[in-house]
Amino acid sequence: MEVRVLRWVDVDSILDGENARGLVDSIANAFRDFSLGRAVMPQRTVFYLDDDWWGVMPCGLRGSGVAVKVVNVISRNASRGLPTTQGLVLLFDDETGTPRAVINGTALTAWRTAAATAVSIRYLARDTDSIAIIGAGLQARYHAVLFMRVFNVRKFIINSRTREKALKLAEFIRSRGFDAVVVDSVEDAVRGADVIVAATTNKTPVIMGEWLVNGQHVASIGAPERDARELNDEVLRRSRRLFVDSRKAVINETGDVIIPMNNRLIDENYLIEIGEVIANIKPGRTSDDEITVFKSVGIAAEDLAASVYIYNLAVKSNIGVTIEL
C-alpha cells in the first residue's frame, strides 16, 4: 500500500496562502456535521505520564474518511526548545480501510485549532479590526498567520509572560505587513481589542470579565486540564452563553467549564455548540453589545476535516513523499 507522508513544512506550504480560507470552511463543516450527529467520534482517550498530557483522538465520517490522532501536551518542552504540543495523524479511506496518509500532527493541530477559533470569529464576532493574542507560543503564531489570511485585521495586540517571545511574534507579524504592538499587561490587551484569543498554558485565569467591553468576542483555546482555567467567573457572568466545540468534551476535560459547573455558576444548558449555530439550530450573536465567548478543547472531527483537506491538496499538487508500506 502507498501512504503519503506530509511533513511540517509540507502542511505549512499547503495552508499558508489562499488555501487557509478553505481550511476554515472545512472546520466549520466539521463542527456542523458533529453537532448534527453525522460524524462518529468516540470520546478521546486521555492519560497522564506525571504532568504530561496524552490523547488518542479517533473520528470517522462516511464519504470523508477516518482519522486517528495521537497527541501530547508537554509544558516542559518550552525550556527544551521543542513544541509543547506534538503528534501524528493517520488518515484512512472510510470505504476500504486503506491507509492514505501520515501527517505531522503538530502542524495540523496548530492550523486546525487556529481555524476553529476563526470559525468562532466568523459566526460570533462583531468586528475584527483589532485582535489581541494572549500568549506568544506556537498556537499564538499560527493563529496570527491564519487571521492575516482570512480577516481584515488592522492591528494585533500581543501580550505574553515572556516579553521576548511577544516581541518576536510582533516582529513576525509586522514582517508580513500587519501592525502589531506589545503591551505589558493582559488587561491592556483585552481592553483595546475587538477579539481576544487566549492561547496560554496557564493554570489560573488570565482573562478577567471585569476588563471586558460590550461587543467583544473572546476565544479560549488553552487550559485543557480539569483543574486549569483561562477565564474567570466574571467572564461567564457577563456572557449569557458559552459557545463550545463539543458540549460533552468541555464538560469532561476543561476546568473552564468543570469548575464553574461544580460551583453551580453555570449548567449544561448554558453551553451551545458552535456547530448548532452553523446548522441554524441555535442563535449566535444576538446584539452588537453582547459579549460572546468560545471555549475550545479541540475535537477529532476537526482533525479529520483538516487531514482530508490537506491530503487532497497534497495529492493535487504532488506535495509530500509517497512510501510503500
Short mmCIF file of C-alpha atoms in Angstrom, two decimals:
data_model
loop_
_atom_site.label_atom_id
_atom_site.label_comp_id
_atom_site.label_asym_id
_atom_site.label_seq_id
_atom_site.Cartn_x
_atom_site.Cartn_y
_atom_site.Cartn_z
CA MET A 1 0.00 0.00 0.00
CA GLU A 2 1.14 3.54 -0.76
CA VAL A 3 1.00 6.13 2.00
CA ARG A 4 1.68 9.84 1.57
CA VAL A 5 3.87 11.32 4.32
CA LEU A 6 3.36 15.03 4.95
CA ARG A 7 5.96 16.85 7.00
CA TRP A 8 5.52 20.05 8.97
CA VAL A 9 6.92 22.10 6.07
CA ASP A 10 4.52 20.37 3.68
CA VAL A 11 1.49 21.27 5.78
CA ASP A 12 2.65 24.89 6.02
CA SER A 13 3.27 25.13 2.29
CA ILE A 14 -0.26 23.90 1.59
CA LEU A 15 -2.10 26.14 4.05
CA ASP A 16 -0.09 29.36 4.34
CA GLY A 17 -1.78 31.06 1.39
CA GLU A 18 -5.10 31.11 -0.40
CA ASN A 19 -5.98 27.64 0.94
CA ALA A 20 -6.27 28.97 4.51
CA ARG A 21 -9.82 30.18 3.92
CA GLY A 22 -10.84 26.75 2.65
CA LEU A 23 -9.50 25.20 5.85
CA VAL A 24 -11.80 27.45 7.89
CA ASP A 25 -14.71 26.33 5.71
CA SER A 26 -13.77 22.67 6.28
CA ILE A 27 -13.60 23.10 10.06
CA ALA A 28 -16.97 24.89 10.06
CA ASN A 29 -18.47 21.96 8.17
CA ALA A 30 -16.86 19.56 10.65
CA PHE A 31 -18.48 21.35 13.59
CA ARG A 32 -21.84 21.26 11.83
CA ASP A 33 -21.55 17.54 10.99
CA PHE A 34 -20.51 16.76 14.55
CA SER A 35 -23.41 18.61 16.14
CA LEU A 36 -25.85 17.00 13.68
CA GLY A 37 -24.57 13.55 14.68
CA ARG A 38 -23.16 12.70 11.26
CA ALA A 39 -19.60 12.08 12.45
CA VAL A 40 -18.70 9.03 14.56
CA MET A 41 -16.42 10.40 17.26
CA PRO A 42 -15.79 8.38 20.42
CA GLN A 43 -14.65 10.38 23.41
CA ARG A 44 -10.91 10.67 23.22
CA THR A 45 -8.70 8.60 25.45
CA VAL A 46 -6.72 10.84 27.77
CA PHE A 47 -3.97 9.80 30.16
CA TYR A 48 -1.08 11.41 32.01
CA LEU A 49 2.56 10.48 32.42
CA ASP A 50 3.34 12.52 35.51
CA ASP A 51 2.19 16.00 34.40
CA ASP A 52 2.40 15.25 30.66
CA TRP A 53 -0.95 15.07 28.85
CA TRP A 54 -1.52 12.44 26.15
CA GLY A 55 -4.58 11.94 23.96
CA VAL A 56 -5.77 9.47 21.32
CA MET A 57 -8.47 11.01 19.13
CA PRO A 58 -10.42 8.97 16.52
CA CYS A 59 -13.16 10.16 14.18
CA GLY A 60 -14.90 8.79 11.10
CA LEU A 61 -17.35 10.24 8.60
CA ARG A 62 -18.78 8.22 5.75
CA GLY A 63 -17.73 9.70 2.44
CA SER A 64 -14.89 11.59 4.07
CA GLY A 65 -12.51 9.25 5.86
CA VAL A 66 -11.28 8.00 9.21
CA ALA A 67 -8.56 9.78 11.15
CA VAL A 68 -6.75 8.95 14.36
CA LYS A 69 -4.50 11.46 16.08
CA VAL A 70 -2.04 10.70 18.84
CA VAL A 71 -1.10 13.98 20.51
CA ASN A 72 0.63 15.20 23.65
CA VAL A 73 0.97 18.43 25.61
CA ILE A 74 4.28 18.64 27.48
CA SER A 75 4.76 22.07 29.02
CA ARG A 76 8.41 21.43 29.89
CA ASN A 77 9.20 21.27 26.18
CA ALA A 78 9.23 25.07 26.10
CA SER A 79 12.54 25.03 28.01
CA ARG A 80 13.86 22.35 25.67
CA GLY A 81 13.24 24.36 22.53
CA LEU A 82 10.52 21.92 21.46
CA PRO A 83 6.80 22.49 20.77
CA THR A 84 4.60 21.94 23.81
CA THR A 85 2.11 20.14 21.56
CA GLN A 86 3.22 17.33 19.23
CA GLY A 87 1.60 14.42 17.47
CA LEU A 88 0.83 12.40 14.36
CA VAL A 89 -2.39 11.98 12.39
CA LEU A 90 -3.19 8.79 10.47
CA LEU A 91 -5.76 9.11 7.66
CA PHE A 92 -7.63 6.10 6.25
CA ASP A 93 -10.11 5.58 3.43
CA ASP A 94 -13.50 5.03 5.08
CA GLU A 95 -14.71 2.56 2.41
CA THR A 96 -11.70 0.27 2.05
CA GLY A 97 -9.82 0.94 5.28
CA THR A 98 -6.67 1.60 3.26
CA PRO A 99 -4.19 3.97 4.96
CA ARG A 100 -3.82 7.17 2.94
CA ALA A 101 -1.53 9.50 4.84
CA VAL A 102 0.67 10.14 7.83
CA ILE A 103 0.57 13.85 8.64
CA ASN A 104 2.66 15.87 11.06
CA GLY A 105 0.20 16.35 13.89
CA THR A 106 1.93 19.36 15.42
CA ALA A 107 1.44 21.45 12.31
CA LEU A 108 -2.04 20.07 11.63
CA THR A 109 -3.14 20.76 15.21
CA ALA A 110 -1.79 24.30 15.12
CA TRP A 111 -3.60 25.08 11.85
CA ARG A 112 -6.91 23.41 12.70
CA THR A 113 -7.01 24.99 16.17
CA ALA A 114 -6.49 28.42 14.62
CA ALA A 115 -9.17 27.59 12.05
CA ALA A 116 -11.59 26.58 14.81
CA THR A 117 -11.02 29.93 16.50
CA ALA A 118 -11.55 31.61 13.13
CA VAL A 119 -14.88 29.80 12.77
CA SER A 120 -15.97 31.21 16.12
CA ILE A 121 -14.94 34.69 14.98
CA ARG A 122 -16.79 34.30 11.69
CA TYR A 123 -20.04 33.31 13.39
CA LEU A 124 -19.87 35.22 16.68
CA ALA A 125 -17.62 38.29 16.48
CA ARG A 126 -18.92 41.78 15.75
CA ASP A 127 -15.63 43.23 14.45
CA THR A 128 -12.10 42.03 13.65
CA ASP A 129 -10.43 45.42 13.42
CA SER A 130 -8.13 44.68 16.37
CA ILE A 131 -7.25 41.23 17.69
CA ALA A 132 -5.48 40.59 20.99
CA ILE A 133 -3.48 37.39 21.36
CA ILE A 134 -2.57 36.39 24.91
CA GLY A 135 0.43 34.09 24.69
CA ALA A 136 3.24 34.00 22.15
CA GLY A 137 3.91 30.33 21.60
CA LEU A 138 3.26 28.05 18.63
CA GLN A 139 -0.53 28.32 18.75
CA ALA A 140 -0.37 32.10 19.02
CA ARG A 141 1.87 32.31 15.94
CA TYR A 142 -0.39 30.09 13.83
CA HIS A 143 -3.47 32.00 14.93
CA ALA A 144 -1.83 35.20 13.74
CA VAL A 145 -0.85 33.64 10.41
CA LEU A 146 -4.35 32.32 9.74
CA PHE A 147 -6.06 35.54 10.83
CA MET A 148 -3.84 37.51 8.44
CA ARG A 149 -5.05 35.24 5.64
CA VAL A 150 -8.79 35.29 6.35
CA PHE A 151 -9.73 38.52 8.19
CA ASN A 152 -9.33 42.24 7.66
CA VAL A 153 -7.25 42.99 10.75
CA ARG A 154 -5.92 46.48 11.34
CA LYS A 155 -3.85 45.73 14.44
CA PHE A 156 -2.65 42.80 16.53
CA ILE A 157 -2.12 43.35 20.26
CA ILE A 158 0.27 40.87 21.84
CA ASN A 159 0.88 40.02 25.49
CA SER A 160 2.94 37.20 26.92
CA ARG A 161 4.51 36.32 30.24
CA THR A 162 7.77 36.21 28.29
CA ARG A 163 8.17 39.65 26.75
CA GLU A 164 10.94 38.49 24.42
CA LYS A 165 8.57 35.99 22.80
CA ALA A 166 5.88 38.66 22.47
CA LEU A 167 8.34 40.96 20.74
CA LYS A 168 9.39 38.21 18.33
CA LEU A 169 5.76 37.44 17.47
CA ALA A 170 5.03 41.12 16.89
CA GLU A 171 8.12 41.42 14.69
CA PHE A 172 6.98 38.39 12.67
CA ILE A 173 3.51 39.90 12.17
CA ARG A 174 4.98 43.23 11.07
CA SER A 175 7.26 41.41 8.62
CA ARG A 176 4.07 40.28 6.86
CA GLY A 177 2.76 43.80 6.52
CA PHE A 178 0.42 43.98 9.52
CA ASP A 179 0.58 46.31 12.51
CA ALA A 180 1.42 44.65 15.84
CA VAL A 181 2.10 46.10 19.28
CA VAL A 182 3.26 44.51 22.51
CA VAL A 183 1.58 45.57 25.74
CA ASP A 184 2.78 44.89 29.27
CA SER A 185 -0.50 43.66 30.79
CA VAL A 186 -3.28 41.32 29.76
CA GLU A 187 -5.76 43.97 30.85
CA ASP A 188 -4.35 46.48 28.36
CA ALA A 189 -4.56 43.89 25.60
CA VAL A 190 -8.13 42.94 26.44
CA ARG A 191 -9.50 46.48 26.76
CA GLY A 192 -8.09 47.51 23.38
CA ALA A 193 -9.36 44.65 21.21
CA ASP A 194 -12.47 43.58 19.31
CA VAL A 195 -11.43 39.91 19.56
CA ILE A 196 -9.38 38.34 22.36
CA VAL A 197 -7.67 34.98 21.91
CA ALA A 198 -6.23 33.25 24.98
CA ALA A 199 -3.58 30.76 23.88
CA THR A 200 -1.70 30.03 27.10
CA THR A 201 -0.60 27.16 29.28
CA ASN A 202 -1.76 28.95 32.45
CA LYS A 203 -3.42 27.03 35.25
CA THR A 204 -5.20 30.11 36.62
CA PRO A 205 -7.40 32.64 34.76
CA VAL A 206 -5.73 35.18 32.52
CA ILE A 207 -8.90 36.82 31.17
CA MET A 208 -10.97 38.71 33.71
CA GLY A 209 -14.57 39.57 32.97
CA GLU A 210 -14.14 42.92 34.71
CA TRP A 211 -11.95 44.02 31.79
CA LEU A 212 -14.36 43.11 29.00
CA VAL A 213 -16.11 45.72 26.86
CA ASN A 214 -19.53 45.26 25.30
CA GLY A 215 -19.42 43.73 21.85
CA GLN A 216 -16.17 41.82 22.28
CA HIS A 217 -15.57 38.22 21.32
CA VAL A 218 -13.35 36.01 23.50
CA ALA A 219 -11.87 32.69 22.37
CA SER A 220 -10.08 30.45 24.87
CA ILE A 221 -8.04 27.55 23.49
CA GLY A 222 -5.80 26.80 26.47
CA ALA A 223 -6.46 25.21 29.88
CA PRO A 224 -7.16 21.68 28.57
CA GLU A 225 -6.84 20.15 32.04
CA ARG A 226 -9.66 19.65 34.53
CA ASP A 227 -8.01 21.90 37.13
CA ALA A 228 -6.91 24.68 34.74
CA ARG A 229 -8.70 27.88 33.72
CA GLU A 230 -8.12 30.79 31.35
CA LEU A 231 -11.44 32.53 32.10
CA ASN A 232 -12.58 33.77 35.50
CA ASP A 233 -16.17 33.56 36.76
CA GLU A 234 -16.97 37.13 35.75
CA VAL A 235 -16.35 36.28 32.08
CA LEU A 236 -19.13 33.71 32.33
CA ARG A 237 -21.40 36.09 34.22
CA ARG A 238 -21.04 38.75 31.56
CA SER A 239 -21.67 36.36 28.68
CA ARG A 240 -25.16 34.92 28.69
CA ARG A 241 -24.00 31.73 26.97
CA LEU A 242 -20.77 29.82 26.42
CA PHE A 243 -20.17 28.57 22.90
CA VAL A 244 -18.10 25.38 22.73
CA ASP A 245 -16.74 22.93 20.19
CA SER A 246 -18.25 19.92 21.99
CA ARG A 247 -20.56 20.07 24.98
CA LYS A 248 -19.52 16.61 26.16
CA ALA A 249 -15.81 17.29 25.69
CA VAL A 250 -15.69 20.54 27.65
CA ILE A 251 -17.76 19.09 30.49
CA ASN A 252 -15.27 16.26 30.85
CA GLU A 253 -11.96 17.95 30.08
CA THR A 254 -11.52 21.63 30.96
CA GLY A 255 -11.61 23.46 34.25
CA ASP A 256 -13.06 26.48 32.43
CA VAL A 257 -16.33 24.53 32.39
CA ILE A 258 -15.93 21.89 35.11
CA ILE A 259 -15.10 24.28 37.95
CA PRO A 260 -17.95 26.79 37.37
CA MET A 261 -20.37 23.90 36.89
CA ASN A 262 -19.27 22.35 40.17
CA ASN A 263 -19.78 25.76 41.79
CA ARG A 264 -23.26 25.96 40.22
CA LEU A 265 -22.43 29.14 38.33
CA ILE A 266 -23.45 27.53 35.05
CA ASP A 267 -25.13 24.32 33.95
CA GLU A 268 -25.24 22.26 30.75
CA ASN A 269 -27.99 24.47 29.30
CA TYR A 270 -25.51 27.37 29.32
CA LEU A 271 -23.38 25.58 26.71
CA ILE A 272 -24.06 25.90 22.98
CA GLU A 273 -22.06 24.01 20.39
CA ILE A 274 -20.73 26.21 17.59
CA GLY A 275 -21.96 23.52 15.20
CA GLU A 276 -25.50 24.20 16.37
CA VAL A 277 -25.05 27.83 15.38
CA ILE A 278 -23.64 26.90 11.97
CA ALA A 279 -26.55 24.50 11.40
CA ASN A 280 -29.03 27.24 12.39
CA ILE A 281 -30.31 25.18 15.29
CA LYS A 282 -29.42 27.84 17.86
CA PRO A 283 -28.67 31.56 17.52
CA GLY A 284 -25.20 33.04 17.62
CA ARG A 285 -24.61 36.69 18.45
CA THR A 286 -27.96 38.39 19.09
CA SER A 287 -26.86 42.03 19.50
CA ASP A 288 -23.92 44.34 18.90
CA ASP A 289 -23.45 44.77 22.65
CA GLU A 290 -23.36 41.08 23.50
CA ILE A 291 -20.10 39.62 24.80
CA THR A 292 -19.58 36.27 23.11
CA VAL A 293 -17.23 33.60 24.46
CA PHE A 294 -15.96 30.45 22.70
CA LYS A 295 -14.25 27.65 24.60
CA SER A 296 -12.37 25.07 22.57
CA VAL A 297 -10.64 21.92 23.75
CA GLY A 298 -10.20 20.50 20.26
CA ILE A 299 -12.13 17.54 18.87
CA ALA A 300 -11.25 14.74 16.48
CA ALA A 301 -13.81 15.92 13.92
CA GLU A 302 -11.53 18.90 13.33
CA ASP A 303 -8.53 16.62 12.78
CA LEU A 304 -10.45 14.51 10.27
CA ALA A 305 -11.65 17.53 8.32
CA ALA A 306 -8.20 19.11 8.31
CA SER A 307 -6.40 15.90 7.34
CA VAL A 308 -8.78 15.22 4.42
CA TYR A 309 -8.46 18.83 3.22
CA ILE A 310 -4.66 18.79 3.48
CA TYR A 311 -4.34 15.33 1.90
CA ASN A 312 -6.48 16.21 -1.11
CA LEU A 313 -4.50 19.38 -1.76
CA ALA A 314 -1.23 17.48 -1.34
CA VAL A 315 -2.28 14.90 -3.94
CA LYS A 316 -3.43 17.63 -6.32
CA SER A 317 -0.11 19.49 -6.05
CA ASN A 318 2.08 16.38 -5.56
CA ILE A 319 3.35 17.57 -2.19
CA GLY A 320 4.91 15.16 0.30
CA VAL A 321 6.64 11.82 -0.04
CA THR A 322 4.86 8.63 -1.06
CA ILE A 323 6.18 5.45 0.51
CA GLU A 324 5.28 1.79 0.10
CA LEU A 325 4.37 0.00 3.33
#
